[in-house]
C-alpha cells in the first residue's frame, strides 16, 4: 500500500539525500526506520506525505501516484496520513480538545459528532480528563499523546512518526510506544524513524536501515544494529 520505486532526492543545494530507494510496505505493518544522523531517514519519510518531492522515481500510497496528485488535493492526502514529530508541533494557544478538533475534517459534521470523535481519540491516548488544558500545562509525554490524537482523528490508513520519542525520557517513551502499538493493532500502518535502540530491539518489528541515502538492511523482525 506504500510503494517506492527507484526514488531519488537531491536537494537544490546539491546534497544527495536519497539515492535509489525501492520499498513496499503492506497495510497494517509496523516499520522502524533507523540509521545514522544525516542518512536520509527524514527525507525518505517526508516524501511519503509529500512534504518533499522526489527528484526522480515513483511513490504511491494506496495505489495513488503521489507525483500525479494536484497541489490543491494534497490536504486530502494528508488527511489519510497522520504525522507525528519529535517536537509535537501543537498550537500553543489552543486547548487539547481544540488542537485535535482543528485537524478534523469537519465538512458537514455536527458539533456533537466532532466532540464524540475528539473524545474518542483522546480516550485512545488517555487524555480525556485534560481536554481543556493548554499544551504548556502538559508534560512532554502528554503533549506527544495530543499530537498522536490529532494524527489519528481522521482515521488515517498510515501514521508516520519522525523520532516521536526523541524528546522523552525512557518511561514516557514506552507509554508512547504502547499507544502506537494499540493504534497499529487496530489496523493503521505505522512508519517510525527512531534512534531508540531499546525500543527497536524489544519490539522486533520490520526494520529498514538507511545509510548514505540507500537501504542497507530490511529485516522482518529486525534489530537496531548500530553502535551508538
Ligand atoms: P536523517 O533524517 O537521517 O538525519 P535527513 O533526511 O534529514 O537525514 O538528511 C539527509 C541529508 O540531506 C543530510 O546531508 C542533510 O543535511 C540534507 N538535507 C536535509 N534536508 C535538507 C534541505 N531541506 N536542504 C538541503 N539539504 C538537506
Ligand atoms: P465525558 O463524555 O467523558 O463526560 P465530556 O464530554 O464531559 O467528557 O468532556 C470531557 C472534557 O472535555 C471536559 O473537561 C469538557 O469540558 C471538555 N470539552 C468538551 N468539549 C469541549 C470543547 N468544545 N472545547 C474544549 N473543551 C471541551
Short mmCIF file of C-alpha atoms in Angstrom, two decimals, residues 26-135:
data_model
loop_
_atom_site.label_atom_id
_atom_site.label_comp_id
_atom_site.label_asym_id
_atom_site.label_seq_id
_atom_site.Cartn_x
_atom_site.Cartn_y
_atom_site.Cartn_z
CA UNK A 26 1.85 -3.61 3.32
CA UNK A 27 -1.26 -2.35 5.05
CA UNK A 28 -1.04 -2.86 8.81
CA UNK A 29 2.74 -3.18 9.02
CA UNK A 30 4.81 -1.54 11.76
CA UNK A 31 8.11 -0.35 10.32
CA UNK A 32 11.10 1.20 12.07
CA UNK A 33 13.41 3.38 10.00
CA UNK A 34 16.89 3.51 11.53
CA UNK A 35 20.27 4.84 10.52
CA UNK A 36 22.92 7.41 11.44
CA UNK A 37 22.15 11.14 11.51
CA UNK A 38 22.15 12.57 8.02
CA UNK A 39 21.50 9.16 6.42
CA UNK A 40 18.31 10.35 4.73
CA UNK A 41 15.62 9.00 7.09
CA UNK A 42 13.65 12.25 7.36
CA UNK A 43 13.86 12.87 3.64
CA UNK A 44 12.60 9.34 2.98
CA UNK A 45 9.69 9.92 5.35
CA UNK A 46 8.89 13.44 4.15
CA UNK A 47 8.49 12.18 0.59
CA UNK A 48 5.73 9.82 1.78
CA UNK A 49 3.49 12.68 2.83
CA UNK A 50 4.62 14.98 0.01
CA UNK A 51 6.49 17.37 2.29
CA UNK A 52 9.33 16.83 -0.21
CA UNK A 53 9.07 15.71 -3.81
CA UNK A 54 11.44 13.08 -5.19
CA UNK A 55 13.86 14.23 -7.88
CA UNK A 56 13.02 11.03 -9.68
CA UNK A 57 11.23 7.75 -9.10
CA UNK A 58 7.66 6.97 -8.15
CA UNK A 59 5.83 6.85 -4.84
CA UNK A 60 2.32 5.54 -4.47
CA UNK A 61 0.07 5.37 -1.44
CA UNK A 62 -2.99 3.12 -1.59
CA UNK A 63 -2.44 2.87 -5.33
CA UNK A 64 -2.34 6.64 -5.90
CA UNK A 65 0.78 8.03 -7.54
CA UNK A 66 1.88 10.97 -5.36
CA UNK A 67 3.53 12.87 -8.20
CA UNK A 68 0.19 12.93 -10.02
CA UNK A 69 -1.71 14.43 -7.11
CA UNK A 70 -2.50 18.08 -7.78
CA UNK A 71 -1.24 20.64 -5.29
CA UNK A 72 -4.79 21.51 -4.20
CA UNK A 73 -5.52 17.86 -3.43
CA UNK A 74 -2.56 17.42 -1.06
CA UNK A 75 -4.65 18.32 2.01
CA UNK A 76 -6.82 15.28 1.25
CA UNK A 77 -3.77 13.05 1.01
CA UNK A 78 -2.52 14.41 4.34
CA UNK A 79 -5.82 13.60 5.99
CA UNK A 80 -5.28 9.97 5.16
CA UNK A 81 -1.79 10.11 6.68
CA UNK A 82 -1.30 11.16 10.25
CA UNK A 83 2.09 12.65 11.04
CA UNK A 84 3.81 12.96 14.42
CA UNK A 85 7.06 14.86 15.01
CA UNK A 86 9.76 14.89 17.67
CA UNK A 87 8.78 18.42 18.78
CA UNK A 88 4.99 17.77 18.90
CA UNK A 89 4.05 20.90 16.87
CA UNK A 90 0.90 21.69 18.85
CA UNK A 91 -0.79 25.08 18.52
CA UNK A 92 0.10 26.78 21.84
CA UNK A 93 -3.00 28.95 22.20
CA UNK A 94 -5.48 26.12 21.61
CA UNK A 95 -6.68 23.63 24.21
CA UNK A 96 -6.03 19.92 23.85
CA UNK A 97 -9.58 19.48 22.58
CA UNK A 98 -9.16 22.29 20.05
CA UNK A 99 -5.76 21.07 18.83
CA UNK A 100 -7.38 17.78 17.91
CA UNK A 101 -10.71 19.10 16.57
CA UNK A 102 -8.86 21.72 14.50
CA UNK A 103 -7.28 18.89 12.49
CA UNK A 104 -10.56 17.12 11.97
CA UNK A 105 -12.22 17.03 8.63
CA UNK A 106 -15.36 18.92 9.58
CA UNK A 107 -17.30 19.12 6.35
CA UNK A 108 -20.97 18.65 7.25
CA UNK A 109 -20.11 17.23 10.66
CA UNK A 110 -22.39 18.12 13.52
CA UNK A 111 -20.81 19.60 16.65
CA UNK A 112 -21.94 16.55 18.57
CA UNK A 113 -20.17 14.18 16.16
CA UNK A 114 -16.98 16.23 16.25
CA UNK A 115 -17.00 16.19 20.02
CA UNK A 116 -17.70 12.47 20.08
CA UNK A 117 -14.79 11.70 17.74
CA UNK A 118 -12.35 14.02 19.52
CA UNK A 119 -13.22 12.50 22.90
CA UNK A 120 -12.83 9.03 21.37
CA UNK A 121 -9.26 9.69 20.24
CA UNK A 122 -8.43 11.48 23.50
CA UNK A 123 -9.57 8.28 25.17
CA UNK A 124 -7.17 6.22 22.99
CA UNK A 125 -4.27 8.40 24.23
CA UNK A 126 -5.75 8.53 27.77
CA UNK A 127 -6.17 12.30 27.91
CA UNK A 128 -9.94 12.76 28.15
CA UNK A 129 -9.53 14.37 31.57
CA UNK A 130 -7.19 17.04 30.16
CA UNK A 131 -9.28 18.15 27.16
CA UNK A 132 -9.44 21.74 28.46
CA UNK A 133 -5.74 22.08 29.20
CA UNK A 134 -3.35 24.14 27.12
CA UNK A 135 -0.20 22.47 25.74
#
